[in-house]
Amino acid sequence: MKPNYSHDMAVSFSEILVPIAASLTGALSAGYISFVAGRSMRLHEWRLALIRERMTERRQIYAKFIGESDHNMFELLDGGAKSLGNIKPLLRLFGEISLISSDAVRDAARQVCDAALRANSAENETKEPDHYSVKKAFLDAARHEIATLEAETQGRPIWRRTLRIGRAKTSA
């Protein structure tokens, strides 16, 4: 005689549905967490790339601006003719700086342009205007702005970086 196992093997619908629902819930939760983590990672990488691009753009424009300022000053010191046409490239770069830079950098760049205007004016008889002091102020403002952007890429506030640099200077 054959044993009847059918009544022992009967599985209820809830016994099948609960593990399937748990598996699907776990898979959906893991998928959602993976999606959110991947999305935030891509967003963070995009933000860092954008900041690096901004830093590179600023470095290039600031270098051109200082180079043009120095070129103008050397032309004057070498006996070149004083002309407002000499500073057109400098003013064009100032316009670019005004669009992308902080107020501190823009104001320092304006001082460099003002010194170049004074140096190229016909009434000005001094050989060396305050070119080097305004150039230094511009460079300081530009370096601070770039350091701020660098701190953003490293995810820490600028004041922490400044404190670390300050400690290194005092201990040396």
mmCIF file of C-alpha atoms in Angstrom:
data_model
loop_
_atom_site.group_PDB
_atom_site.id
_atom_site.type_symbol
_atom_site.label_atom_id
_atom_site.label_comp_id
_atom_site.label_asym_id
_atom_site.label_seq_id
_atom_site.Cartn_x
_atom_site.Cartn_y
_atom_site.Cartn_z
ATOM 1 C CA MET A 1 0.000 0.000 0.000
ATOM 2 C CA LYS A 2 1.276 3.500 -0.896
ATOM 3 C CA PRO A 3 1.510 6.133 1.781
ATOM 4 C CA ASN A 4 -0.583 9.253 1.238
ATOM 5 C CA TYR A 5 1.674 12.273 1.631
ATOM 6 C CA SER A 6 -0.532 14.808 -0.084
ATOM 7 C CA HIS A 7 -1.993 16.186 3.124
ATOM 8 C CA ASP A 8 1.534 16.696 4.596
ATOM 9 C CA MET A 9 2.830 18.483 1.517
ATOM 10 C CA ALA A 10 0.077 21.001 1.158
ATOM 11 C CA VAL A 11 1.515 24.509 1.221
ATOM 12 C CA SER A 12 -0.617 27.500 1.827
ATOM 13 C CA PHE A 13 -0.598 30.531 -0.428
ATOM 14 C CA SER A 14 0.823 32.763 2.340
ATOM 15 C CA GLU A 15 3.789 30.428 2.798
ATOM 16 C CA ILE A 16 4.700 31.004 -0.850
ATOM 17 C CA LEU A 17 3.841 34.702 -0.993
ATOM 18 C CA VAL A 18 5.727 35.875 2.120
ATOM 19 C CA PRO A 19 9.218 34.730 0.973
ATOM 20 C CA ILE A 20 8.611 36.039 -2.542
ATOM 21 C CA ALA A 21 7.432 39.402 -1.216
ATOM 22 C CA ALA A 22 10.423 39.588 1.139
ATOM 23 C CA SER A 23 12.827 38.785 -1.698
ATOM 24 C CA LEU A 24 11.250 41.369 -3.990
ATOM 25 C CA THR A 25 11.253 44.008 -1.251
ATOM 26 C CA GLY A 26 14.901 43.330 -0.512
ATOM 27 C CA ALA A 27 15.834 43.474 -4.194
ATOM 28 C CA LEU A 28 13.900 46.701 -4.738
ATOM 29 C CA SER A 29 15.432 48.291 -1.621
ATOM 30 C CA ALA A 30 18.944 47.309 -2.687
ATOM 31 C CA GLY A 31 18.287 48.598 -6.201
ATOM 32 C CA TYR A 32 16.996 51.920 -4.906
ATOM 33 C CA ILE A 33 19.945 52.340 -2.527
ATOM 34 C CA SER A 34 22.351 51.502 -5.351
ATOM 35 C CA PHE A 35 20.613 54.007 -7.636
ATOM 36 C CA VAL A 36 20.747 56.786 -5.042
ATOM 37 C CA ALA A 37 24.385 56.078 -4.177
ATOM 38 C CA GLY A 38 25.394 55.976 -7.843
ATOM 39 C CA ARG A 39 23.481 59.119 -8.619
ATOM 40 C CA SER A 40 25.011 61.037 -5.724
ATOM 41 C CA MET A 41 28.468 59.772 -6.709
ATOM 42 C CA ARG A 42 28.012 60.958 -10.292
ATOM 43 C CA LEU A 43 26.653 64.291 -9.067
ATOM 44 C CA HIS A 44 29.635 64.712 -6.756
ATOM 45 C CA GLU A 45 32.091 63.837 -9.559
ATOM 46 C CA TRP A 46 30.351 66.275 -11.907
ATOM 47 C CA ARG A 47 30.540 69.013 -9.264
ATOM 48 C CA LEU A 48 34.253 68.381 -8.721
ATOM 49 C CA ALA A 49 34.909 68.439 -12.474
ATOM 50 C CA LEU A 50 33.039 71.729 -12.749
ATOM 51 C CA ILE A 51 35.065 73.285 -9.916
ATOM 52 C CA ARG A 52 38.331 72.066 -11.454
ATOM 53 C CA GLU A 53 37.290 73.546 -14.780
ATOM 54 C CA ARG A 54 36.518 76.867 -13.094
ATOM 55 C CA MET A 55 39.940 76.815 -11.396
ATOM 56 C CA THR A 56 41.727 76.124 -14.685
ATOM 57 C CA GLU A 57 39.787 78.870 -16.451
ATOM 58 C CA ARG A 58 40.623 81.387 -13.741
ATOM 59 C CA ARG A 59 44.312 80.463 -13.672
ATOM 60 C CA GLN A 60 44.560 80.962 -17.429
ATOM 61 C CA ILE A 61 42.751 84.304 -17.460
ATOM 62 C CA TYR A 62 44.645 85.599 -14.421
ATOM 63 C CA ALA A 63 47.979 84.580 -15.959
ATOM 64 C CA LYS A 64 47.090 86.322 -19.235
ATOM 65 C CA PHE A 65 45.962 89.412 -17.325
ATOM 66 C CA ILE A 66 49.177 89.662 -15.305
ATOM 67 C CA GLY A 67 51.235 88.915 -18.416
ATOM 68 C CA GLU A 68 49.501 91.688 -20.341
ATOM 69 C CA SER A 69 49.890 94.079 -17.428
ATOM 70 C CA ASP A 70 53.617 93.334 -17.202
ATOM 71 C CA HIS A 71 54.003 93.612 -20.977
ATOM 72 C CA ASN A 72 52.370 97.043 -20.916
ATOM 73 C CA MET A 73 54.599 98.194 -18.064
ATOM 74 C CA PHE A 74 57.774 96.924 -19.748
ATOM 75 C CA GLU A 75 56.809 98.676 -22.973
ATOM 76 C CA LEU A 76 56.520 101.947 -21.090
ATOM 77 C CA LEU A 77 59.767 101.409 -19.208
ATOM 78 C CA ASP A 78 61.499 100.572 -22.479
ATOM 79 C CA GLY A 79 60.520 103.959 -23.850
ATOM 80 C CA GLY A 80 57.383 102.947 -25.727
ATOM 81 C CA ALA A 81 54.783 105.527 -26.600
ATOM 82 C CA LYS A 82 52.101 106.241 -24.052
ATOM 83 C CA SER A 83 48.755 105.391 -25.577
ATOM 84 C CA LEU A 84 45.428 104.206 -24.300
ATOM 85 C CA GLY A 85 45.492 101.722 -27.166
ATOM 86 C CA ASN A 86 48.252 99.919 -25.289
ATOM 87 C CA ILE A 87 45.839 98.738 -22.634
ATOM 88 C CA LYS A 88 43.004 97.448 -24.840
ATOM 89 C CA PRO A 89 44.039 93.800 -24.352
ATOM 90 C CA LEU A 90 44.256 94.403 -20.607
ATOM 91 C CA LEU A 91 40.753 95.882 -20.541
ATOM 92 C CA ARG A 92 39.394 92.952 -22.580
ATOM 93 C CA LEU A 93 40.810 90.540 -20.017
ATOM 94 C CA PHE A 94 39.393 92.699 -17.232
ATOM 95 C CA GLY A 95 35.967 92.227 -18.798
ATOM 96 C CA GLU A 96 36.392 88.443 -18.659
ATOM 97 C CA ILE A 97 37.605 88.642 -15.069
ATOM 98 C CA SER A 98 34.582 90.751 -14.153
ATOM 99 C CA LEU A 99 32.258 88.034 -15.434
ATOM 100 C CA ILE A 100 33.740 85.046 -13.629
ATOM 101 C CA SER A 101 35.615 86.273 -10.563
ATOM 102 C CA SER A 102 34.779 87.250 -7.042
ATOM 103 C CA ASP A 103 34.356 90.889 -6.067
ATOM 104 C CA ALA A 104 37.782 90.972 -4.407
ATOM 105 C CA VAL A 105 39.543 89.759 -7.555
ATOM 106 C CA ARG A 106 37.510 92.068 -9.764
ATOM 107 C CA ASP A 107 38.344 95.083 -7.576
ATOM 108 C CA ALA A 108 42.045 94.203 -7.545
ATOM 109 C CA ALA A 109 41.983 93.782 -11.341
ATOM 110 C CA ARG A 110 40.313 97.188 -11.616
ATOM 111 C CA GLN A 111 43.193 98.693 -9.634
ATOM 112 C CA VAL A 112 45.680 97.103 -12.053
ATOM 113 C CA CYS A 113 43.751 98.615 -14.973
ATOM 114 C CA ASP A 114 43.624 102.011 -13.248
ATOM 115 C CA ALA A 115 47.408 101.904 -12.737
ATOM 116 C CA ALA A 116 47.855 101.023 -16.414
ATOM 117 C CA LEU A 117 45.561 103.912 -17.409
ATOM 118 C CA ARG A 118 47.547 106.331 -15.253
ATOM 119 C CA ALA A 119 50.817 105.043 -16.667
ATOM 120 C CA ASN A 120 49.592 105.466 -20.249
ATOM 121 C CA SER A 121 48.029 108.871 -19.782
ATOM 122 C CA ALA A 122 49.853 111.796 -21.361
ATOM 123 C CA GLU A 123 49.841 113.833 -18.115
ATOM 124 C CA ASN A 124 51.616 111.143 -16.118
ATOM 125 C CA GLU A 125 55.349 111.799 -15.951
ATOM 126 C CA THR A 126 56.385 109.163 -13.425
ATOM 127 C CA LYS A 127 58.306 106.251 -14.829
ATOM 128 C CA GLU A 128 57.108 103.627 -12.345
ATOM 129 C CA PRO A 129 53.544 103.945 -11.131
ATOM 130 C CA ASP A 130 52.247 101.724 -8.374
ATOM 131 C CA HIS A 131 52.201 98.740 -10.754
ATOM 132 C CA TYR A 132 53.896 96.277 -8.447
ATOM 133 C CA SER A 133 51.760 96.976 -5.398
ATOM 134 C CA VAL A 134 48.475 96.644 -7.318
ATOM 135 C CA LYS A 135 49.838 93.564 -9.082
ATOM 136 C CA LYS A 136 50.619 91.998 -5.698
ATOM 137 C CA ALA A 137 47.123 92.838 -4.420
ATOM 138 C CA PHE A 138 45.613 91.221 -7.514
ATOM 139 C CA LEU A 139 47.766 88.112 -7.139
ATOM 140 C CA ASP A 140 46.847 87.790 -3.460
ATOM 141 C CA ALA A 141 43.125 88.047 -4.236
ATOM 142 C CA ALA A 142 43.438 85.590 -7.137
ATOM 143 C CA ARG A 143 45.368 83.074 -5.032
ATOM 144 C CA HIS A 144 42.780 83.307 -2.267
ATOM 145 C CA GLU A 145 39.958 82.720 -4.732
ATOM 146 C CA ILE A 146 41.718 79.699 -6.254
ATOM 147 C CA ALA A 147 42.497 78.339 -2.765
ATOM 148 C CA THR A 148 38.796 78.643 -1.950
ATOM 149 C CA LEU A 149 37.911 76.641 -5.058
ATOM 150 C CA GLU A 150 40.563 74.039 -4.208
ATOM 151 C CA ALA A 151 39.109 73.713 -0.722
ATOM 152 C CA GLU A 152 35.701 73.068 -2.290
ATOM 153 C CA THR A 153 37.148 70.161 -4.285
ATOM 154 C CA GLN A 154 38.570 68.691 -1.106
ATOM 155 C CA GLY A 155 35.277 69.108 0.706
ATOM 156 C CA ARG A 156 36.578 71.233 3.539
ATOM 157 C CA PRO A 157 36.052 74.876 4.381
ATOM 158 C CA ILE A 158 38.736 77.380 3.436
ATOM 159 C CA TRP A 159 39.324 78.465 7.033
ATOM 160 C CA ARG A 160 40.680 74.997 7.918
ATOM 161 C CA ARG A 161 43.175 75.178 5.072
ATOM 162 C CA THR A 162 44.158 78.686 6.109
ATOM 163 C CA LEU A 163 44.703 77.573 9.707
ATOM 164 C CA ARG A 164 46.906 74.701 8.577
ATOM 165 C CA ILE A 165 48.982 77.002 6.382
ATOM 166 C CA GLY A 166 49.163 79.562 9.183
ATOM 167 C CA ARG A 167 50.491 76.934 11.592
ATOM 168 C CA ALA A 168 53.064 75.783 9.075
ATOM 169 C CA LYS A 169 54.317 79.344 8.623
ATOM 170 C CA THR A 170 54.596 80.045 12.335
ATOM 171 C CA SER A 171 56.411 76.803 13.116
ATOM 172 C CA ALA A 172 58.961 77.231 10.326
#
